């Protein structure tokens, strides 16, 4: 609570799905949920942290197609390389437009 208030608008997190879909999950659990839901696209979301897990303002999303033969592992292998560039883009955007509380 006090951490979030102190660092509001300055702390980013990366999540392995296109939020708000599959918020709160982690790693392979999220990728498996995407595959099970037969989503057309997945990806990653860089968002500002708030008191709500994975509920902060979205800074950047990067996406990729979910293939019909994807497993959680194969989807992760395509989503994970998107996370670094998304994070760099979010940091750049942060310098320009810090979200308001």
PDB file of N, CA and C in Angstrom:
ATOM      1  N   UNK A   1       0.827  -1.195   0.000  1.00  0.00           N
ATOM      2  CA  UNK A   1       0.000   0.000   0.000  1.00  0.00           C
ATOM      3  C   UNK A   1       0.866   1.253   0.000  1.00  0.00           C
ATOM      4  N   UNK A   2       1.727   1.412   0.989  1.00  0.00           N
ATOM      5  CA  UNK A   2       2.570   2.602   1.012  1.00  0.00           C
ATOM      6  C   UNK A   2       3.616   2.549  -0.102  1.00  0.00           C
ATOM      7  N   UNK A   3       4.082   1.343  -0.455  1.00  0.00           N
ATOM      8  CA  UNK A   3       5.022   1.213  -1.567  1.00  0.00           C
ATOM      9  C   UNK A   3       4.388   1.738  -2.849  1.00  0.00           C
ATOM     10  N   UNK A   4       3.169   1.293  -3.114  1.00  0.00           N
ATOM     11  CA  UNK A   4       2.475   1.712  -4.336  1.00  0.00           C
ATOM     12  C   UNK A   4       2.266   3.216  -4.331  1.00  0.00           C
ATOM     13  N   UNK A   5       1.850   3.770  -3.215  1.00  0.00           N
ATOM     14  CA  UNK A   5       1.639   5.224  -3.138  1.00  0.00           C
ATOM     15  C   UNK A   5       2.950   5.991  -3.336  1.00  0.00           C
ATOM     16  N   UNK A   6       4.023   5.508  -2.733  1.00  0.00           N
ATOM     17  CA  UNK A   6       5.323   6.168  -2.851  1.00  0.00           C
ATOM     18  C   UNK A   6       5.837   6.147  -4.277  1.00  0.00           C
ATOM     19  N   UNK A   7       5.639   5.033  -4.956  1.00  0.00           N
ATOM     20  CA  UNK A   7       6.200   4.845  -6.288  1.00  0.00           C
ATOM     21  C   UNK A   7       5.165   4.969  -7.401  1.00  0.00           C
ATOM     22  N   UNK A   8       3.990   5.519  -7.109  1.00  0.00           N
ATOM     23  CA  UNK A   8       2.926   5.663  -8.102  1.00  0.00           C
ATOM     24  C   UNK A   8       3.458   6.346  -9.368  1.00  0.00           C
ATOM     25  N   UNK A   9       3.178   5.728 -10.505  1.00  0.00           N
ATOM     26  CA  UNK A   9       3.569   6.312 -11.774  1.00  0.00           C
ATOM     27  C   UNK A   9       5.036   6.153 -12.125  1.00  0.00           C
ATOM     28  N   UNK A  10       5.787   5.412 -11.296  1.00  0.00           N
ATOM     29  CA  UNK A  10       7.223   5.246 -11.540  1.00  0.00           C
ATOM     30  C   UNK A  10       7.653   3.784 -11.616  1.00  0.00           C
ATOM     31  N   UNK A  11       6.727   2.856 -11.373  1.00  0.00           N
ATOM     32  CA  UNK A  11       7.084   1.446 -11.329  1.00  0.00           C
ATOM     33  C   UNK A  11       6.281   0.675 -12.369  1.00  0.00           C
ATOM     34  N   UNK A  12       7.007  -0.032 -13.226  1.00  0.00           N
ATOM     35  CA  UNK A  12       6.394  -0.807 -14.301  1.00  0.00           C
ATOM     36  C   UNK A  12       6.538  -2.298 -14.030  1.00  0.00           C
ATOM     37  N   UNK A  13       5.606  -3.064 -14.576  1.00  0.00           N
ATOM     38  CA  UNK A  13       5.642  -4.517 -14.491  1.00  0.00           C
ATOM     39  C   UNK A  13       5.316  -5.072 -15.871  1.00  0.00           C
ATOM     40  N   UNK A  14       5.884  -6.213 -16.199  1.00  0.00           N
ATOM     41  CA  UNK A  14       5.536  -6.875 -17.452  1.00  0.00           C
ATOM     42  C   UNK A  14       4.723  -8.127 -17.129  1.00  0.00           C
ATOM     43  N   UNK A  15       3.654  -8.322 -17.891  1.00  0.00           N
ATOM     44  CA  UNK A  15       2.765  -9.473 -17.697  1.00  0.00           C
ATOM     45  C   UNK A  15       2.687 -10.245 -19.017  1.00  0.00           C
ATOM     46  N   UNK A  16       2.693 -11.582 -18.967  1.00  0.00           N
ATOM     47  CA  UNK A  16       2.763 -12.373 -20.199  1.00  0.00           C
ATOM     48  C   UNK A  16       1.424 -12.637 -20.887  1.00  0.00           C
ATOM     49  N   UNK A  17       0.548 -11.626 -20.908  1.00  0.00           N
ATOM     50  CA  UNK A  17      -0.680 -11.731 -21.699  1.00  0.00           C
ATOM     51  C   UNK A  17      -1.120 -10.329 -22.075  1.00  0.00           C
ATOM     52  N   UNK A  18      -2.137 -10.268 -22.899  1.00  0.00           N
ATOM     53  CA  UNK A  18      -2.710  -8.982 -23.269  1.00  0.00           C
ATOM     54  C   UNK A  18      -3.766  -8.630 -22.231  1.00  0.00           C
ATOM     55  N   UNK A  19      -3.330  -7.904 -21.206  1.00  0.00           N
ATOM     56  CA  UNK A  19      -4.264  -7.522 -20.143  1.00  0.00           C
ATOM     57  C   UNK A  19      -5.412  -6.721 -20.744  1.00  0.00           C
ATOM     58  N   UNK A  20      -6.605  -6.842 -20.211  1.00  0.00           N
ATOM     59  CA  UNK A  20      -6.933  -7.440 -18.918  1.00  0.00           C
ATOM     60  C   UNK A  20      -7.089  -8.960 -18.914  1.00  0.00           C
ATOM     61  N   UNK A  21      -6.952  -9.601 -20.068  1.00  0.00           N
ATOM     62  CA  UNK A  21      -7.086 -11.060 -20.107  1.00  0.00           C
ATOM     63  C   UNK A  21      -6.011 -11.728 -19.257  1.00  0.00           C
ATOM     64  N   UNK A  22      -6.442 -12.672 -18.452  1.00  0.00           N
ATOM     65  CA  UNK A  22      -5.562 -13.540 -17.668  1.00  0.00           C
ATOM     66  C   UNK A  22      -4.725 -12.784 -16.635  1.00  0.00           C
ATOM     67  N   UNK A  23      -5.283 -11.708 -16.110  1.00  0.00           N
ATOM     68  CA  UNK A  23      -4.619 -10.963 -15.033  1.00  0.00           C
ATOM     69  C   UNK A  23      -4.473 -11.859 -13.807  1.00  0.00           C
ATOM     70  N   UNK A  24      -3.384 -11.661 -13.088  1.00  0.00           N
ATOM     71  CA  UNK A  24      -3.155 -12.388 -11.850  1.00  0.00           C
ATOM     72  C   UNK A  24      -2.417 -13.705 -12.016  1.00  0.00           C
ATOM     73  N   UNK A  25      -2.365 -14.229 -13.226  1.00  0.00           N
ATOM     74  CA  UNK A  25      -1.660 -15.480 -13.465  1.00  0.00           C
ATOM     75  C   UNK A  25      -0.178 -15.235 -13.682  1.00  0.00           C
ATOM     76  N   UNK A  26       0.574 -16.315 -13.710  1.00  0.00           N
ATOM     77  CA  UNK A  26       2.017 -16.194 -13.902  1.00  0.00           C
ATOM     78  C   UNK A  26       2.525 -17.248 -14.869  1.00  0.00           C
ATOM     79  N   UNK A  27       3.496 -16.864 -15.673  1.00  0.00           N
ATOM     80  CA  UNK A  27       4.321 -17.736 -16.504  1.00  0.00           C
ATOM     81  C   UNK A  27       3.497 -18.741 -17.299  1.00  0.00           C
ATOM     82  N   UNK A  28       3.830 -20.021 -17.223  1.00  0.00           N
ATOM     83  CA  UNK A  28       3.184 -21.034 -18.062  1.00  0.00           C
ATOM     84  C   UNK A  28       1.692 -21.157 -17.794  1.00  0.00           C
ATOM     85  N   UNK A  29       1.258 -20.825 -16.586  1.00  0.00           N
ATOM     86  CA  UNK A  29      -0.170 -20.860 -16.262  1.00  0.00           C
ATOM     87  C   UNK A  29      -0.933 -19.906 -17.184  1.00  0.00           C
ATOM     88  N   UNK A  30      -0.375 -18.735 -17.412  1.00  0.00           N
ATOM     89  CA  UNK A  30      -1.017 -17.747 -18.278  1.00  0.00           C
ATOM     90  C   UNK A  30      -1.035 -18.241 -19.722  1.00  0.00           C
ATOM     91  N   UNK A  31       0.087 -18.733 -20.204  1.00  0.00           N
ATOM     92  CA  UNK A  31       0.158 -19.205 -21.588  1.00  0.00           C
ATOM     93  C   UNK A  31      -0.793 -20.377 -21.820  1.00  0.00           C
ATOM     94  N   UNK A  32      -0.893 -21.269 -20.842  1.00  0.00           N
ATOM     95  CA  UNK A  32      -1.823 -22.397 -20.974  1.00  0.00           C
ATOM     96  C   UNK A  32      -3.260 -21.899 -21.004  1.00  0.00           C
ATOM     97  N   UNK A  33      -3.573 -20.909 -20.201  1.00  0.00           N
ATOM     98  CA  UNK A  33      -4.929 -20.344 -20.194  1.00  0.00           C
ATOM     99  C   UNK A  33      -5.274 -19.718 -21.541  1.00  0.00           C
ATOM    100  N   UNK A  34      -4.294 -19.061 -22.159  1.00  0.00           N
ATOM    101  CA  UNK A  34      -4.506 -18.469 -23.488  1.00  0.00           C
ATOM    102  C   UNK A  34      -4.790 -19.566 -24.506  1.00  0.00           C
ATOM    103  N   UNK A  35      -3.983 -20.625 -24.487  1.00  0.00           N
ATOM    104  CA  UNK A  35      -4.171 -21.753 -25.413  1.00  0.00           C
ATOM    105  C   UNK A  35      -5.539 -22.397 -25.179  1.00  0.00           C
ATOM    106  N   UNK A  36      -5.880 -22.645 -23.921  1.00  0.00           N
ATOM    107  CA  UNK A  36      -7.158 -23.290 -23.588  1.00  0.00           C
ATOM    108  C   UNK A  36      -8.352 -22.435 -24.021  1.00  0.00           C
ATOM    109  N   UNK A  37      -8.201 -21.116 -23.946  1.00  0.00           N
ATOM    110  CA  UNK A  37      -9.281 -20.207 -24.331  1.00  0.00           C
ATOM    111  C   UNK A  37      -9.379 -20.030 -25.847  1.00  0.00           C
ATOM    112  N   UNK A  38      -8.442 -20.640 -26.562  1.00  0.00           N
ATOM    113  CA  UNK A  38      -8.407 -20.559 -28.032  1.00  0.00           C
ATOM    114  C   UNK A  38      -8.412 -19.108 -28.531  1.00  0.00           C
ATOM    115  N   UNK A  39      -7.593 -18.286 -27.860  1.00  0.00           N
ATOM    116  CA  UNK A  39      -7.450 -16.889 -28.266  1.00  0.00           C
ATOM    117  C   UNK A  39      -6.729 -16.817 -29.602  1.00  0.00           C
ATOM    118  N   UNK A  40      -7.067 -15.833 -30.402  1.00  0.00           N
ATOM    119  CA  UNK A  40      -6.412 -15.644 -31.693  1.00  0.00           C
ATOM    120  C   UNK A  40      -5.034 -15.005 -31.521  1.00  0.00           C
ATOM    121  N   UNK A  41      -4.925 -14.119 -30.515  1.00  0.00           N
ATOM    122  CA  UNK A  41      -3.673 -13.419 -30.252  1.00  0.00           C
ATOM    123  C   UNK A  41      -3.320 -13.504 -28.780  1.00  0.00           C
ATOM    124  N   UNK A  42      -2.038 -13.434 -28.511  1.00  0.00           N
ATOM    125  CA  UNK A  42      -1.516 -13.283 -27.158  1.00  0.00           C
ATOM    126  C   UNK A  42      -0.413 -12.254 -27.254  1.00  0.00           C
ATOM    127  N   UNK A  43       0.345 -12.117 -26.184  1.00  0.00           N
ATOM    128  CA  UNK A  43       1.436 -11.158 -26.188  1.00  0.00           C
ATOM    129  C   UNK A  43       1.811 -10.802 -24.768  1.00  0.00           C
ATOM    130  N   UNK A  44       2.317  -9.606 -24.618  1.00  0.00           N
ATOM    131  CA  UNK A  44       2.707  -9.150 -23.286  1.00  0.00           C
ATOM    132  C   UNK A  44       2.195  -7.736 -23.077  1.00  0.00           C
ATOM    133  N   UNK A  45       2.073  -7.386 -21.818  1.00  0.00           N
ATOM    134  CA  UNK A  45       1.627  -6.057 -21.423  1.00  0.00           C
ATOM    135  C   UNK A  45       2.600  -5.495 -20.404  1.00  0.00           C
ATOM    136  N   UNK A  46       3.073  -4.296 -20.633  1.00  0.00           N
ATOM    137  CA  UNK A  46       3.827  -3.560 -19.622  1.00  0.00           C
ATOM    138  C   UNK A  46       2.845  -2.546 -19.053  1.00  0.00           C
ATOM    139  N   UNK A  47       2.714  -2.573 -17.725  1.00  0.00           N
ATOM    140  CA  UNK A  47       1.738  -1.692 -17.074  1.00  0.00           C
ATOM    141  C   UNK A  47       2.327  -1.105 -15.805  1.00  0.00           C
ATOM    142  N   UNK A  48       1.748  -0.004 -15.378  1.00  0.00           N
ATOM    143  CA  UNK A  48       2.135   0.612 -14.109  1.00  0.00           C
ATOM    144  C   UNK A  48       1.530  -0.201 -12.976  1.00  0.00           C
ATOM    145  N   UNK A  49       2.290  -0.351 -11.891  1.00  0.00           N
ATOM    146  CA  UNK A  49       1.747  -1.113 -10.769  1.00  0.00           C
ATOM    147  C   UNK A  49       0.763  -0.249  -9.986  1.00  0.00           C
ATOM    148  N   UNK A  50      -0.251  -0.927  -9.492  1.00  0.00           N
ATOM    149  CA  UNK A  50      -1.242  -0.322  -8.605  1.00  0.00           C
ATOM    150  C   UNK A  50      -1.536  -1.343  -7.519  1.00  0.00           C
ATOM    151  N   UNK A  51      -2.438  -1.002  -6.628  1.00  0.00           N
ATOM    152  CA  UNK A  51      -2.797  -1.944  -5.577  1.00  0.00           C
ATOM    153  C   UNK A  51      -3.529  -3.162  -6.135  1.00  0.00           C
ATOM    154  N   UNK A  52      -4.146  -3.022  -7.298  1.00  0.00           N
ATOM    155  CA  UNK A  52      -4.817  -4.152  -7.947  1.00  0.00           C
ATOM    156  C   UNK A  52      -3.797  -4.902  -8.802  1.00  0.00           C
ATOM    157  N   UNK A  53      -3.629  -6.191  -8.545  1.00  0.00           N
ATOM    158  CA  UNK A  53      -2.656  -6.992  -9.284  1.00  0.00           C
ATOM    159  C   UNK A  53      -2.990  -6.956 -10.781  1.00  0.00           C
ATOM    160  N   UNK A  54      -2.013  -6.581 -11.568  1.00  0.00           N
ATOM    161  CA  UNK A  54      -2.144  -6.501 -13.028  1.00  0.00           C
ATOM    162  C   UNK A  54      -3.274  -5.577 -13.469  1.00  0.00           C
ATOM    163  N   UNK A  55      -3.614  -4.604 -12.623  1.00  0.00           N
ATOM    164  CA  UNK A  55      -4.738  -3.723 -12.941  1.00  0.00           C
ATOM    165  C   UNK A  55      -4.360  -2.292 -13.230  1.00  0.00           C
ATOM    166  N   UNK A  56      -3.076  -2.000 -13.282  1.00  0.00           N
ATOM    167  CA  UNK A  56      -2.632  -0.624 -13.494  1.00  0.00           C
ATOM    168  C   UNK A  56      -2.765  -0.183 -14.936  1.00  0.00           C
ATOM    169  N   UNK A  57      -2.610   1.114 -15.152  1.00  0.00           N
ATOM    170  CA  UNK A  57      -2.679   1.651 -16.513  1.00  0.00           C
ATOM    171  C   UNK A  57      -1.674   0.966 -17.432  1.00  0.00           C
ATOM    172  N   UNK A  58      -2.127   0.638 -18.622  1.00  0.00           N
ATOM    173  CA  UNK A  58      -1.289  -0.047 -19.598  1.00  0.00           C
ATOM    174  C   UNK A  58      -0.375   0.962 -20.281  1.00  0.00           C
ATOM    175  N   UNK A  59       0.912   0.635 -20.319  1.00  0.00           N
ATOM    176  CA  UNK A  59       1.898   1.481 -20.991  1.00  0.00           C
ATOM    177  C   UNK A  59       2.120   1.008 -22.426  1.00  0.00           C
ATOM    178  N   UNK A  60       2.295  -0.301 -22.615  1.00  0.00           N
ATOM    179  CA  UNK A  60       2.592  -0.869 -23.933  1.00  0.00           C
ATOM    180  C   UNK A  60       2.066  -2.300 -23.984  1.00  0.00           C
ATOM    181  N   UNK A  61       1.566  -2.687 -25.142  1.00  0.00           N
ATOM    182  CA  UNK A  61       1.250  -4.091 -25.410  1.00  0.00           C
ATOM    183  C   UNK A  61       1.890  -4.481 -26.737  1.00  0.00           C
ATOM    184  N   UNK A  62       2.437  -5.674 -26.771  1.00  0.00           N
ATOM    185  CA  UNK A  62       2.977  -6.269 -27.995  1.00  0.00           C
ATOM    186  C   UNK A  62       2.254  -7.593 -28.180  1.00  0.00           C
ATOM    187  N   UNK A  63       1.901  -7.928 -29.414  1.00  0.00           N
ATOM    188  CA  UNK A  63       1.146  -9.158 -29.602  1.00  0.00           C
ATOM    189  C   UNK A  63       1.740 -10.062 -30.668  1.00  0.00           C
ATOM    190  N   UNK A  64       1.302 -11.320 -30.586  1.00  0.00           N
ATOM    191  CA  UNK A  64       1.676 -12.325 -31.580  1.00  0.00           C
ATOM    192  C   UNK A  64       0.485 -13.250 -31.774  1.00  0.00           C
ATOM    193  N   UNK A  65       0.475 -13.927 -32.883  1.00  0.00           N
ATOM    194  CA  UNK A  65      -0.609 -14.858 -33.201  1.00  0.00           C
ATOM    195  C   UNK A  65      -0.460 -16.120 -32.359  1.00  0.00           C
ATOM    196  N   UNK A  66      -1.590 -16.657 -31.916  1.00  0.00           N
ATOM    197  CA  UNK A  66      -1.609 -17.961 -31.254  1.00  0.00           C
ATOM    198  C   UNK A  66      -1.873 -18.989 -32.353  1.00  0.00           C
ATOM    199  N   UNK A  67      -0.984 -19.951 -32.474  1.00  0.00           N
ATOM    200  CA  UNK A  67      -1.099 -20.968 -33.521  1.00  0.00           C
ATOM    201  C   UNK A  67      -1.958 -22.136 -33.044  1.00  0.00           C
ATOM    202  N   UNK A  68      -2.594 -22.817 -33.968  1.00  0.00           N
ATOM    203  CA  UNK A  68      -3.511 -23.909 -33.603  1.00  0.00           C
ATOM    204  C   UNK A  68      -2.800 -25.060 -32.885  1.00  0.00           C
ATOM    205  N   UNK A  69      -1.514 -25.222 -33.132  1.00  0.00           N
ATOM    206  CA  UNK A  69      -0.767 -26.307 -32.479  1.00  0.00           C
ATOM    207  C   UNK A  69       0.076 -25.817 -31.300  1.00  0.00           C
ATOM    208  N   UNK A  70      -0.167 -24.608 -30.831  1.00  0.00           N
ATOM    209  CA  UNK A  70       0.621 -24.069 -29.712  1.00  0.00           C
ATOM    210  C   UNK A  70       0.396 -24.840 -28.426  1.00  0.00           C
ATOM    211  N   UNK A  71       1.462 -24.943 -27.665  1.00  0.00           N
ATOM    212  CA  UNK A  71       1.419 -25.401 -26.277  1.00  0.00           C
ATOM    213  C   UNK A  71       1.787 -24.187 -25.437  1.00  0.00           C
ATOM    214  N   UNK A  72       1.655 -24.321 -24.136  1.00  0.00           N
ATOM    215  CA  UNK A  72       2.067 -23.214 -23.261  1.00  0.00           C
ATOM    216  C   UNK A  72       3.533 -22.873 -23.507  1.00  0.00           C
ATOM    217  N   UNK A  73       4.356 -23.883 -23.691  1.00  0.00           N
ATOM    218  CA  UNK A  73       5.788 -23.668 -23.881  1.00  0.00           C
ATOM    219  C   UNK A  73       6.097 -22.989 -25.208  1.00  0.00           C
ATOM    220  N   UNK A  74       5.444 -23.418 -26.284  1.00  0.00           N
ATOM    221  CA  UNK A  74       5.732 -22.811 -27.588  1.00  0.00           C
ATOM    222  C   UNK A  74       5.218 -21.378 -27.653  1.00  0.00           C
ATOM    223  N   UNK A  75       4.078 -21.119 -27.014  1.00  0.00           N
ATOM    224  CA  UNK A  75       3.567 -19.748 -26.974  1.00  0.00           C
ATOM    225  C   UNK A  75       4.491 -18.858 -26.151  1.00  0.00           C
ATOM    226  N   UNK A  76       4.943 -19.356 -25.015  1.00  0.00           N
ATOM    227  CA  UNK A  76       5.884 -18.601 -24.188  1.00  0.00           C
ATOM    228  C   UNK A  76       7.134 -18.254 -24.988  1.00  0.00           C
ATOM    229  N   UNK A  77       7.597 -19.183 -25.807  1.00  0.00           N
ATOM    230  CA  UNK A  77       8.816 -18.959 -26.592  1.00  0.00           C
ATOM    231  C   UNK A  77       8.639 -17.815 -27.597  1.00  0.00           C
ATOM    232  N   UNK A  78       7.406 -17.525 -27.995  1.00  0.00           N
ATOM    233  CA  UNK A  78       7.167 -16.392 -28.903  1.00  0.00           C
ATOM    234  C   UNK A  78       6.822 -15.113 -28.159  1.00  0.00           C
ATOM    235  N   UNK A  79       6.185 -15.234 -27.009  1.00  0.00           N
ATOM    236  CA  UNK A  79       5.799 -14.040 -26.239  1.00  0.00           C
ATOM    237  C   UNK A  79       7.008 -13.441 -25.514  1.00  0.00           C
ATOM    238  N   UNK A  80       7.822 -14.274 -24.919  1.00  0.00           N
ATOM    239  CA  UNK A  80       8.926 -13.779 -24.096  1.00  0.00           C
ATOM    240  C   UNK A  80       9.866 -12.822 -24.835  1.00  0.00           C
ATOM    241  N   UNK A  81      10.227 -13.068 -26.092  1.00  0.00           N
ATOM    242  CA  UNK A  81      11.101 -12.109 -26.781  1.00  0.00           C
ATOM    243  C   UNK A  81      10.452 -10.742 -27.022  1.00  0.00           C
ATOM    244  N   UNK A  82       9.154 -10.643 -26.880  1.00  0.00           N
ATOM    245  CA  UNK A  82       8.466  -9.354 -27.033  1.00  0.00           C
ATOM    246  C   UNK A  82       8.608  -8.485 -25.785  1.00  0.00           C
ATOM    247  N   UNK A  83       8.893  -9.109 -24.642  1.00  0.00           N
ATOM    248  CA  UNK A  83       8.874  -8.400 -23.363  1.00  0.00           C
ATOM    249  C   UNK A  83       9.957  -7.333 -23.251  1.00  0.00           C
ATOM    250  N   UNK A  84      11.165  -7.631 -23.677  1.00  0.00           N
ATOM    251  CA  UNK A  84      12.253  -6.653 -23.588  1.00  0.00           C
ATOM    252  C   UNK A  84      11.967  -5.404 -24.403  1.00  0.00           C
ATOM    253  N   UNK A  85      11.649  -5.545 -25.700  1.00  0.00           N
ATOM    254  CA  UNK A  85      11.324  -4.356 -26.493  1.00  0.00           C
ATOM    255  C   UNK A  85      10.115  -3.589 -25.953  1.00  0.00           C
ATOM    256  N   UNK A  86       9.131  -4.313 -25.422  1.00  0.00           N
ATOM    257  CA  UNK A  86       7.960  -3.637 -24.845  1.00  0.00           C
ATOM    258  C   UNK A  86       8.365  -2.813 -23.630  1.00  0.00           C
ATOM    259  N   UNK A  87       9.245  -3.367 -22.803  1.00  0.00           N
ATOM    260  CA  UNK A  87       9.689  -2.665 -21.609  1.00  0.00           C
ATOM    261  C   UNK A  87      10.478  -1.407 -21.977  1.00  0.00           C
ATOM    262  N   UNK A  88      11.363  -1.534 -22.958  1.00  0.00           N
ATOM    263  CA  UNK A  88      12.141  -0.370 -23.404  1.00  0.00           C
ATOM    264  C   UNK A  88      11.205   0.719 -23.938  1.00  0.00           C
ATOM    265  N   UNK A  89      10.222   0.327 -24.736  1.00  0.00           N
ATOM    266  CA  UNK A  89       9.263   1.294 -25.257  1.00  0.00           C
ATOM    267  C   UNK A  89       8.476   1.955 -24.124  1.00  0.00           C
ATOM    268  N   UNK A  90       8.090   1.176 -23.126  1.00  0.00           N
ATOM    269  CA  UNK A  90       7.344   1.726 -21.988  1.00  0.00           C
ATOM    270  C   UNK A  90       8.188   2.731 -21.214  1.00  0.00           C
ATOM    271  N   UNK A  91       9.462   2.432 -21.038  1.00  0.00           N
ATOM    272  CA  UNK A  91      10.350   3.364 -20.330  1.00  0.00           C
ATOM    273  C   UNK A  91      10.473   4.660 -21.126  1.00  0.00           C
ATOM    274  N   UNK A  92      10.624   4.549 -22.429  1.00  0.00           N
ATOM    275  CA  UNK A  92      10.709   5.739 -23.275  1.00  0.00           C
ATOM    276  C   UNK A  92       9.422   6.556 -23.167  1.00  0.00           C
ATOM    277  N   UNK A  93       8.285   5.884 -23.265  1.00  0.00           N
ATOM    278  CA  UNK A  93       7.001   6.589 -23.165  1.00  0.00           C
ATOM    279  C   UNK A  93       6.819   7.222 -21.790  1.00  0.00           C
ATOM    280  N   UNK A  94       7.311   6.547 -20.756  1.00  0.00           N
ATOM    281  CA  UNK A  94       7.186   7.053 -19.385  1.00  0.00           C
ATOM    282  C   UNK A  94       7.847   8.421 -19.257  1.00  0.00           C
ATOM    283  N   UNK A  95       8.961   8.599 -19.944  1.00  0.00           N
ATOM    284  CA  UNK A  95       9.670   9.879 -19.880  1.00  0.00           C
ATOM    285  C   UNK A  95       8.803  11.006 -20.444  1.00  0.00           C
ATOM    286  N   UNK A  96       7.877  10.648 -21.315  1.00  0.00           N
ATOM    287  CA  UNK A  96       7.038  11.635 -21.994  1.00  0.00           C
ATOM    288  C   UNK A  96       5.707  11.844 -21.270  1.00  0.00           C
ATOM    289  N   UNK A  97       5.101  10.762 -20.794  1.00  0.00           N
ATOM    290  CA  UNK A  97       3.734  10.848 -20.287  1.00  0.00           C
ATOM    291  C   UNK A  97       3.553   9.986 -19.047  1.00  0.00           C
ATOM    292  N   UNK A  98       3.784  10.525 -17.872  1.00  0.00           N
ATOM    293  CA  UNK A  98       3.611   9.811 -16.612  1.00  0.00           C
ATOM    294  C   UNK A  98       2.119   9.804 -16.271  1.00  0.00           C
ATOM    295  N   UNK A  99       1.536   8.627 -15.943  1.00  0.00           N
ATOM    296  CA  UNK A  99       0.103   8.588 -15.634  1.00  0.00           C
ATOM    297  C   UNK A  99      -0.223   9.383 -14.377  1.00  0.00           C
ATOM    298  N   UNK A 100      -1.417   9.947 -14.360  1.00  0.00           N
ATOM    299  CA  UNK A 100      -1.871  10.731 -13.209  1.00  0.00           C
ATOM    300  C   UNK A 100      -2.584   9.795 -12.235  1.00  0.00           C
ATOM    301  N   UNK A 101      -2.449  10.102 -10.942  1.00  0.00           N
ATOM    302  CA  UNK A 101      -3.074   9.280  -9.909  1.00  0.00           C
ATOM    303  C   UNK A 101      -4.564   9.512  -9.905  1.00  0.00           C
TER     304      UNK A 101
END
